[in-house]
Amino acid sequence: MSQPAVRDVTGLYREFGDERLPPGQREVERFPVLSMGETPDWNPETWTFDVGGAVETARSFTWDEFRDLPRETQRQDFHCVTGWSKFDCEFTGVTATTLLDTVGVASDAVHVMFHAIDGYTTDLPLDAAARDEVLFAWSYDGDDLPREHGGPLRVVTPHKYAYKGAKWVDGVTLLTEPERGYWEQRGYSVTANPWAEERYS
Ligand SMILES: Nc1nc2c(c(=O)[nH]1)N[C@H]1C(S)=C(S)[C@@H](COP(=O)(O)O)O[C@H]1N2
Ligand SMILES: [Mo]
């Protein structure tokens, strides 16, 4: 079987700045782990991925149903707000645009909240969330996503600091008014553009 084509989105920085490495960041080779707590347990029998709120059709996906959605492999950069960036990560998963098209976004939706099984939440304006480069990813560099990096499923947000990418994600809520996620309630930026160094609000 031939390998799926990899879509290289590492050039997206040109939308935001002149340099691939955002200001105040340093490039690292290894992939550090940053979690607020322990890596949570995951039960594939009972796990569901729920999309609700301001959508046309609320949906609850089983693991198999989620994995049947159209998938894509992308080469992306990863920027942590604490100052490290990792270039050329390959993630496979479902794009946010595919997922949102599947449920249909209601006309009054303006904001998105991501939920994870460790209780983590993070939020983004709808236009920042509904992008092809936002992936709900289950694979990293050709292998299953390691549990400490958010396996079985995480979000990656190469256009934002990485706290916008919920590890162990199990749901998305479309909102008609902005609400704040875990770090956003604690002073981190809602918009989190690395090229504008939007670290805190
Ligand atoms: N569910 C969950 N997602 C999370 C976090 C977390 O603690 N829990 N930490 C965030 C932060 S602050 C960062 S920098 C990245 C780190 O991802 P990594 O551990 O794969 O490097 O995950 C983000 N997503
Ligand atoms: Mo972070």
PDB file of C-alpha atoms and ligand atoms in Angstrom:
ATOM      1  CA  MET A   1       0.000   0.000   0.000  1.00  0.00           C
ATOM      2  CA  SER A   2       1.346   3.441  -0.816  1.00  0.00           C
ATOM      3  CA  GLN A   3       1.869   5.956   1.960  1.00  0.00           C
ATOM      4  CA  PRO A   4      -0.685   8.767   2.096  1.00  0.00           C
ATOM      5  CA  ALA A   5       0.521  12.103   0.796  1.00  0.00           C
ATOM      6  CA  VAL A   6       1.735  14.527   3.430  1.00  0.00           C
ATOM      7  CA  ARG A   7       0.431  18.044   3.217  1.00  0.00           C
ATOM      8  CA  ASP A   8       3.119  20.507   4.266  1.00  0.00           C
ATOM      9  CA  VAL A   9       1.542  23.429   6.124  1.00  0.00           C
ATOM     10  CA  THR A  10       4.785  24.701   7.698  1.00  0.00           C
ATOM     11  CA  GLY A  11       4.533  27.772   5.428  1.00  0.00           C
ATOM     12  CA  LEU A  12       1.477  29.088   7.245  1.00  0.00           C
ATOM     13  CA  TYR A  13       3.731  31.455   9.239  1.00  0.00           C
ATOM     14  CA  ARG A  14       3.769  33.741   6.172  1.00  0.00           C
ATOM     15  CA  GLU A  15       0.221  34.701   7.033  1.00  0.00           C
ATOM     16  CA  PHE A  16       1.442  36.027  10.397  1.00  0.00           C
ATOM     17  CA  GLY A  17       5.110  37.028  10.165  1.00  0.00           C
ATOM     18  CA  ASP A  18       8.360  36.962   8.216  1.00  0.00           C
ATOM     19  CA  GLU A  19      10.147  34.238  10.170  1.00  0.00           C
ATOM     20  CA  ARG A  20       9.154  30.626  10.552  1.00  0.00           C
ATOM     21  CA  LEU A  21      10.389  30.683  14.175  1.00  0.00           C
ATOM     22  CA  PRO A  22       8.117  33.097  16.093  1.00  0.00           C
ATOM     23  CA  PRO A  23       9.785  35.834  18.196  1.00  0.00           C
ATOM     24  CA  GLY A  24      11.031  34.740  21.614  1.00  0.00           C
ATOM     25  CA  GLN A  25      10.983  31.027  20.668  1.00  0.00           C
ATOM     26  CA  ARG A  26      13.907  28.578  20.415  1.00  0.00           C
ATOM     27  CA  GLU A  27      13.903  25.473  18.271  1.00  0.00           C
ATOM     28  CA  VAL A  28      14.140  22.085  20.018  1.00  0.00           C
ATOM     29  CA  GLU A  29      14.789  18.623  18.602  1.00  0.00           C
ATOM     30  CA  ARG A  30      12.976  16.420  21.107  1.00  0.00           C
ATOM     31  CA  PHE A  31       9.249  16.729  21.799  1.00  0.00           C
ATOM     32  CA  PRO A  32       8.753  17.822  25.437  1.00  0.00           C
ATOM     33  CA  VAL A  33       5.618  16.844  27.387  1.00  0.00           C
ATOM     34  CA  LEU A  34       3.588  19.577  29.089  1.00  0.00           C
ATOM     35  CA  SER A  35       0.505  18.533  31.041  1.00  0.00           C
ATOM     36  CA  MET A  36      -1.256  20.144  33.984  1.00  0.00           C
ATOM     37  CA  GLY A  37      -1.628  16.738  35.676  1.00  0.00           C
ATOM     38  CA  GLU A  38      -1.338  13.002  35.161  1.00  0.00           C
ATOM     39  CA  THR A  39      -1.974  11.302  31.836  1.00  0.00           C
ATOM     40  CA  PRO A  40      -5.627  10.205  32.113  1.00  0.00           C
ATOM     41  CA  ASP A  41      -6.915   6.682  31.526  1.00  0.00           C
ATOM     42  CA  TRP A  42      -8.775   6.034  28.324  1.00  0.00           C
ATOM     43  CA  ASN A  43     -11.472   3.394  27.796  1.00  0.00           C
ATOM     44  CA  PRO A  44     -12.144   2.900  24.065  1.00  0.00           C
ATOM     45  CA  GLU A  45     -15.365   0.996  24.849  1.00  0.00           C
ATOM     46  CA  THR A  46     -17.028   3.945  26.568  1.00  0.00           C
ATOM     47  CA  TRP A  47     -15.182   6.876  24.956  1.00  0.00           C
ATOM     48  CA  THR A  48     -17.290   9.125  22.755  1.00  0.00           C
ATOM     49  CA  PHE A  49     -16.406  12.317  20.966  1.00  0.00           C
ATOM     50  CA  ASP A  50     -19.269  14.784  21.307  1.00  0.00           C
ATOM     51  CA  VAL A  51     -19.914  17.833  19.164  1.00  0.00           C
ATOM     52  CA  GLY A  52     -22.700  20.097  20.364  1.00  0.00           C
ATOM     53  CA  GLY A  53     -23.871  23.602  21.141  1.00  0.00           C
ATOM     54  CA  ALA A  54     -24.572  25.909  18.202  1.00  0.00           C
ATOM     55  CA  VAL A  55     -24.508  23.208  15.500  1.00  0.00           C
ATOM     56  CA  GLU A  56     -27.134  21.974  13.056  1.00  0.00           C
ATOM     57  CA  THR A  57     -26.824  18.342  14.162  1.00  0.00           C
ATOM     58  CA  ALA A  58     -25.244  17.448  17.501  1.00  0.00           C
ATOM     59  CA  ARG A  59     -23.232  14.248  17.099  1.00  0.00           C
ATOM     60  CA  SER A  60     -21.630  11.685  19.343  1.00  0.00           C
ATOM     61  CA  PHE A  61     -18.912   9.622  17.629  1.00  0.00           C
ATOM     62  CA  THR A  62     -17.541   6.328  18.863  1.00  0.00           C
ATOM     63  CA  TRP A  63     -13.818   5.748  18.348  1.00  0.00           C
ATOM     64  CA  ASP A  64     -14.493   3.716  15.194  1.00  0.00           C
ATOM     65  CA  GLU A  65     -16.914   6.313  13.840  1.00  0.00           C
ATOM     66  CA  PHE A  66     -14.417   9.094  14.443  1.00  0.00           C
ATOM     67  CA  ARG A  67     -11.674   7.132  12.722  1.00  0.00           C
ATOM     68  CA  ASP A  68     -13.952   6.664   9.677  1.00  0.00           C
ATOM     69  CA  LEU A  69     -14.049  10.407   9.007  1.00  0.00           C
ATOM     70  CA  PRO A  70     -11.861  11.609   6.120  1.00  0.00           C
ATOM     71  CA  ARG A  71      -8.266  11.853   7.337  1.00  0.00           C
ATOM     72  CA  GLU A  72      -5.230  13.843   6.354  1.00  0.00           C
ATOM     73  CA  THR A  73      -1.518  13.801   7.240  1.00  0.00           C
ATOM     74  CA  GLN A  74       0.147  17.188   7.662  1.00  0.00           C
ATOM     75  CA  ARG A  75       3.661  18.428   8.375  1.00  0.00           C
ATOM     76  CA  GLN A  76       3.336  21.169  10.967  1.00  0.00           C
ATOM     77  CA  ASP A  77       5.310  23.254  13.437  1.00  0.00           C
ATOM     78  CA  PHE A  78       4.462  23.234  17.155  1.00  0.00           C
ATOM     79  CA  HIS A  79       4.970  26.334  19.323  1.00  0.00           C
ATOM     80  CA  CYS A  80       4.758  26.113  23.120  1.00  0.00           C
ATOM     81  CA  VAL A  81       4.020  29.325  24.998  1.00  0.00           C
ATOM     82  CA  THR A  82       6.879  28.522  27.413  1.00  0.00           C
ATOM     83  CA  GLY A  83       9.334  29.249  24.582  1.00  0.00           C
ATOM     84  CA  TRP A  84      10.144  26.100  22.629  1.00  0.00           C
ATOM     85  CA  SER A  85       9.155  25.260  19.073  1.00  0.00           C
ATOM     86  CA  LYS A  86       9.397  21.918  17.313  1.00  0.00           C
ATOM     87  CA  PHE A  87       9.496  21.972  13.538  1.00  0.00           C
ATOM     88  CA  ASP A  88       8.245  19.342  11.084  1.00  0.00           C
ATOM     89  CA  CYS A  89       5.882  17.250  13.199  1.00  0.00           C
ATOM     90  CA  GLU A  90       3.769  14.865  11.155  1.00  0.00           C
ATOM     91  CA  PHE A  91       0.235  14.474  12.480  1.00  0.00           C
ATOM     92  CA  THR A  92      -2.590  12.401  11.013  1.00  0.00           C
ATOM     93  CA  GLY A  93      -6.214  13.099  11.840  1.00  0.00           C
ATOM     94  CA  VAL A  94      -9.419  14.870  10.916  1.00  0.00           C
ATOM     95  CA  THR A  95      -9.316  18.563  10.037  1.00  0.00           C
ATOM     96  CA  ALA A  96     -11.508  20.958  12.002  1.00  0.00           C
ATOM     97  CA  THR A  97     -13.164  22.010   8.760  1.00  0.00           C
ATOM     98  CA  THR A  98     -14.107  18.420   7.955  1.00  0.00           C
ATOM     99  CA  LEU A  99     -15.487  17.887  11.452  1.00  0.00           C
ATOM    100  CA  LEU A 100     -17.432  21.152  11.479  1.00  0.00           C
ATOM    101  CA  ASP A 101     -18.832  20.523   7.984  1.00  0.00           C
ATOM    102  CA  THR A 102     -20.005  17.107   9.179  1.00  0.00           C
ATOM    103  CA  VAL A 103     -22.145  18.610  11.963  1.00  0.00           C
ATOM    104  CA  GLY A 104     -22.932  21.972  10.342  1.00  0.00           C
ATOM    105  CA  VAL A 105     -22.118  25.160  12.256  1.00  0.00           C
ATOM    106  CA  ALA A 106     -25.153  27.247  13.257  1.00  0.00           C
ATOM    107  CA  SER A 107     -25.198  30.796  11.898  1.00  0.00           C
ATOM    108  CA  ASP A 108     -24.968  32.357  15.369  1.00  0.00           C
ATOM    109  CA  ALA A 109     -21.836  30.417  16.451  1.00  0.00           C
ATOM    110  CA  VAL A 110     -18.841  32.681  17.095  1.00  0.00           C
ATOM    111  CA  HIS A 111     -16.539  30.735  19.413  1.00  0.00           C
ATOM    112  CA  VAL A 112     -15.427  27.177  20.132  1.00  0.00           C
ATOM    113  CA  MET A 113     -14.631  25.314  23.371  1.00  0.00           C
ATOM    114  CA  PHE A 114     -12.539  22.125  23.296  1.00  0.00           C
ATOM    115  CA  HIS A 115     -13.010  19.573  26.113  1.00  0.00           C
ATOM    116  CA  ALA A 116     -10.642  16.845  27.250  1.00  0.00           C
ATOM    117  CA  ILE A 117     -10.905  13.823  29.523  1.00  0.00           C
ATOM    118  CA  ASP A 118      -8.475  15.268  32.093  1.00  0.00           C
ATOM    119  CA  GLY A 119     -10.842  18.210  32.617  1.00  0.00           C
ATOM    120  CA  TYR A 120      -8.748  20.532  30.438  1.00  0.00           C
ATOM    121  CA  THR A 121     -10.557  23.034  28.265  1.00  0.00           C
ATOM    122  CA  THR A 122      -9.348  25.634  25.783  1.00  0.00           C
ATOM    123  CA  ASP A 123     -11.200  28.087  23.582  1.00  0.00           C
ATOM    124  CA  LEU A 124     -10.727  29.806  20.248  1.00  0.00           C
ATOM    125  CA  PRO A 125     -12.699  32.232  18.118  1.00  0.00           C
ATOM    126  CA  LEU A 126     -14.586  30.250  15.464  1.00  0.00           C
ATOM    127  CA  ASP A 127     -12.543  31.611  12.556  1.00  0.00           C
ATOM    128  CA  ALA A 128      -9.308  30.517  14.270  1.00  0.00           C
ATOM    129  CA  ALA A 129     -10.703  27.061  15.066  1.00  0.00           C
ATOM    130  CA  ALA A 130     -12.355  26.351  11.719  1.00  0.00           C
ATOM    131  CA  ARG A 131      -9.141  25.973   9.754  1.00  0.00           C
ATOM    132  CA  ASP A 132      -7.731  23.122   7.692  1.00  0.00           C
ATOM    133  CA  GLU A 133      -4.509  23.164   9.756  1.00  0.00           C
ATOM    134  CA  VAL A 134      -6.372  22.447  12.994  1.00  0.00           C
ATOM    135  CA  LEU A 135      -6.237  18.670  13.261  1.00  0.00           C
ATOM    136  CA  PHE A 136      -7.889  16.191  15.607  1.00  0.00           C
ATOM    137  CA  ALA A 137      -4.891  13.891  15.476  1.00  0.00           C
ATOM    138  CA  TRP A 138      -4.359  10.255  16.502  1.00  0.00           C
ATOM    139  CA  SER A 139      -0.973   9.714  14.888  1.00  0.00           C
ATOM    140  CA  TYR A 140       2.412  11.402  15.276  1.00  0.00           C
ATOM    141  CA  ASP A 141       5.329  10.736  12.911  1.00  0.00           C
ATOM    142  CA  GLY A 142       3.685   7.564  11.626  1.00  0.00           C
ATOM    143  CA  ASP A 143       2.917   5.954  14.988  1.00  0.00           C
ATOM    144  CA  ASP A 144      -0.061   6.070  17.321  1.00  0.00           C
ATOM    145  CA  LEU A 145       0.010   9.349  19.217  1.00  0.00           C
ATOM    146  CA  PRO A 146       1.874   8.624  22.486  1.00  0.00           C
ATOM    147  CA  ARG A 147      -0.410   8.742  25.527  1.00  0.00           C
ATOM    148  CA  GLU A 148       1.598  11.503  27.211  1.00  0.00           C
ATOM    149  CA  HIS A 149       1.249  13.631  24.065  1.00  0.00           C
ATOM    150  CA  GLY A 150      -2.538  13.294  24.165  1.00  0.00           C
ATOM    151  CA  GLY A 151      -3.260   9.854  22.759  1.00  0.00           C
ATOM    152  CA  PRO A 152      -5.658   8.540  21.676  1.00  0.00           C
ATOM    153  CA  LEU A 153      -6.746  11.914  20.246  1.00  0.00           C
ATOM    154  CA  ARG A 154      -5.525  15.486  20.536  1.00  0.00           C
ATOM    155  CA  VAL A 155      -5.894  18.804  18.791  1.00  0.00           C
ATOM    156  CA  VAL A 156      -2.941  20.545  17.154  1.00  0.00           C
ATOM    157  CA  THR A 157      -2.978  24.252  16.323  1.00  0.00           C
ATOM    158  CA  PRO A 158       0.153  25.197  14.334  1.00  0.00           C
ATOM    159  CA  HIS A 159      -1.052  28.803  13.931  1.00  0.00           C
ATOM    160  CA  LYS A 160      -1.417  29.232  17.730  1.00  0.00           C
ATOM    161  CA  TYR A 161       0.525  28.465  20.901  1.00  0.00           C
ATOM    162  CA  ALA A 162       0.117  24.812  21.705  1.00  0.00           C
ATOM    163  CA  TYR A 163      -2.065  25.256  24.789  1.00  0.00           C
ATOM    164  CA  LYS A 164      -4.851  25.725  22.219  1.00  0.00           C
ATOM    165  CA  GLY A 165      -4.397  22.077  21.272  1.00  0.00           C
ATOM    166  CA  ALA A 166      -6.275  19.971  23.823  1.00  0.00           C
ATOM    167  CA  LYS A 167      -4.647  16.609  24.474  1.00  0.00           C
ATOM    168  CA  TRP A 168      -7.063  13.712  25.171  1.00  0.00           C
ATOM    169  CA  VAL A 169      -9.784  15.736  23.469  1.00  0.00           C
ATOM    170  CA  ASP A 170     -13.270  14.212  23.659  1.00  0.00           C
ATOM    171  CA  GLY A 171     -15.563  17.009  22.578  1.00  0.00           C
ATOM    172  CA  VAL A 172     -16.174  20.390  21.039  1.00  0.00           C
ATOM    173  CA  THR A 173     -18.892  22.903  21.881  1.00  0.00           C
ATOM    174  CA  LEU A 174     -19.856  25.692  19.491  1.00  0.00           C
ATOM    175  CA  LEU A 175     -20.676  28.866  21.425  1.00  0.00           C
ATOM    176  CA  THR A 176     -22.757  31.955  20.637  1.00  0.00           C
ATOM    177  CA  GLU A 177     -20.747  33.988  23.201  1.00  0.00           C
ATOM    178  CA  PRO A 178     -17.035  33.611  23.995  1.00  0.00           C
ATOM    179  CA  GLU A 179     -16.139  31.578  27.100  1.00  0.00           C
ATOM    180  CA  ARG A 180     -12.685  30.964  28.526  1.00  0.00           C
ATOM    181  CA  GLY A 181     -10.824  27.698  28.856  1.00  0.00           C
ATOM    182  CA  TYR A 182      -8.483  26.458  31.588  1.00  0.00           C
ATOM    183  CA  TRP A 183      -5.402  28.584  30.858  1.00  0.00           C
ATOM    184  CA  GLU A 184      -7.418  31.441  29.400  1.00  0.00           C
ATOM    185  CA  GLN A 185      -9.166  31.835  32.795  1.00  0.00           C
ATOM    186  CA  ARG A 186      -5.673  32.013  34.333  1.00  0.00           C
ATOM    187  CA  GLY A 187      -4.409  34.882  32.217  1.00  0.00           C
ATOM    188  CA  TYR A 188      -3.260  33.285  28.987  1.00  0.00           C
ATOM    189  CA  SER A 189      -4.289  34.855  25.706  1.00  0.00           C
ATOM    190  CA  VAL A 190      -7.528  33.875  23.967  1.00  0.00           C
ATOM    191  CA  THR A 191      -6.072  34.541  20.514  1.00  0.00           C
ATOM    192  CA  ALA A 192      -2.518  33.231  21.224  1.00  0.00           C
ATOM    193  CA  ASN A 193      -0.853  34.269  17.954  1.00  0.00           C
ATOM    194  CA  PRO A 194       2.836  33.268  18.340  1.00  0.00           C
ATOM    195  CA  TRP A 195       4.086  35.796  15.761  1.00  0.00           C
ATOM    196  CA  ALA A 196       2.489  38.637  17.754  1.00  0.00           C
ATOM    197  CA  GLU A 197       3.707  37.063  21.034  1.00  0.00           C
ATOM    198  CA  GLU A 198       0.167  36.959  22.367  1.00  0.00           C
ATOM    199  CA  ARG A 199       1.126  34.905  25.431  1.00  0.00           C
ATOM    200  CA  TYR A 200      -0.913  36.626  28.142  1.00  0.00           C
ATOM    201  CA  SER A 201      -4.003  38.780  28.060  1.00  0.00           C
TER     202      SER A 201
HETATM  203  N1  LIG B   1      -5.891  17.947  27.974  1.00  0.00           N
HETATM  204  C1  LIG B   1      -4.791  18.714  28.057  1.00  0.00           C
HETATM  205  N2  LIG B   1      -4.342  19.287  26.924  1.00  0.00           N
HETATM  206  C2  LIG B   1      -3.270  20.071  26.943  1.00  0.00           C
HETATM  207  C3  LIG B   1      -2.569  20.330  28.136  1.00  0.00           C
HETATM  208  C4  LIG B   1      -3.059  19.702  29.322  1.00  0.00           C
HETATM  209  O1  LIG B   1      -2.516  19.858  30.428  1.00  0.00           O
HETATM  210  N3  LIG B   1      -4.152  18.896  29.235  1.00  0.00           N
HETATM  211  N4  LIG B   1      -1.475  21.156  28.125  1.00  0.00           N
HETATM  212  C5  LIG B   1      -1.398  22.112  27.002  1.00  0.00           C
HETATM  213  C6  LIG B   1      -0.121  22.778  26.913  1.00  0.00           C
HETATM  214  S1  LIG B   1       0.139  24.066  27.984  1.00  0.00           S
HETATM  215  C7  LIG B   1       0.778  22.497  25.912  1.00  0.00           C
HETATM  216  S2  LIG B   1       2.201  23.403  25.695  1.00  0.00           S
HETATM  217  C8  LIG B   1       0.580  21.321  25.038  1.00  0.00           C
HETATM  218  C9  LIG B   1       1.763  20.392  25.222  1.00  0.00           C
HETATM  219  O2  LIG B   1       1.665  19.277  24.384  1.00  0.00           O
HETATM  220  P1  LIG B   1       2.773  18.139  24.525  1.00  0.00           P
HETATM  221  O3  LIG B   1       2.732  17.656  25.940  1.00  0.00           O
HETATM  222  O4  LIG B   1       2.401  17.103  23.523  1.00  0.00           O
HETATM  223  O5  LIG B   1       4.090  18.780  24.216  1.00  0.00           O
HETATM  224  O6  LIG B   1      -0.623  20.616  25.307  1.00  0.00           O
HETATM  225  C10 LIG B   1      -1.700  21.437  25.668  1.00  0.00           C
HETATM  226  N5  LIG B   1      -2.854  20.625  25.764  1.00  0.00           N
HETATM  227 MO    MO B   2       2.014  25.199  27.219  1.00  0.00          MO
END
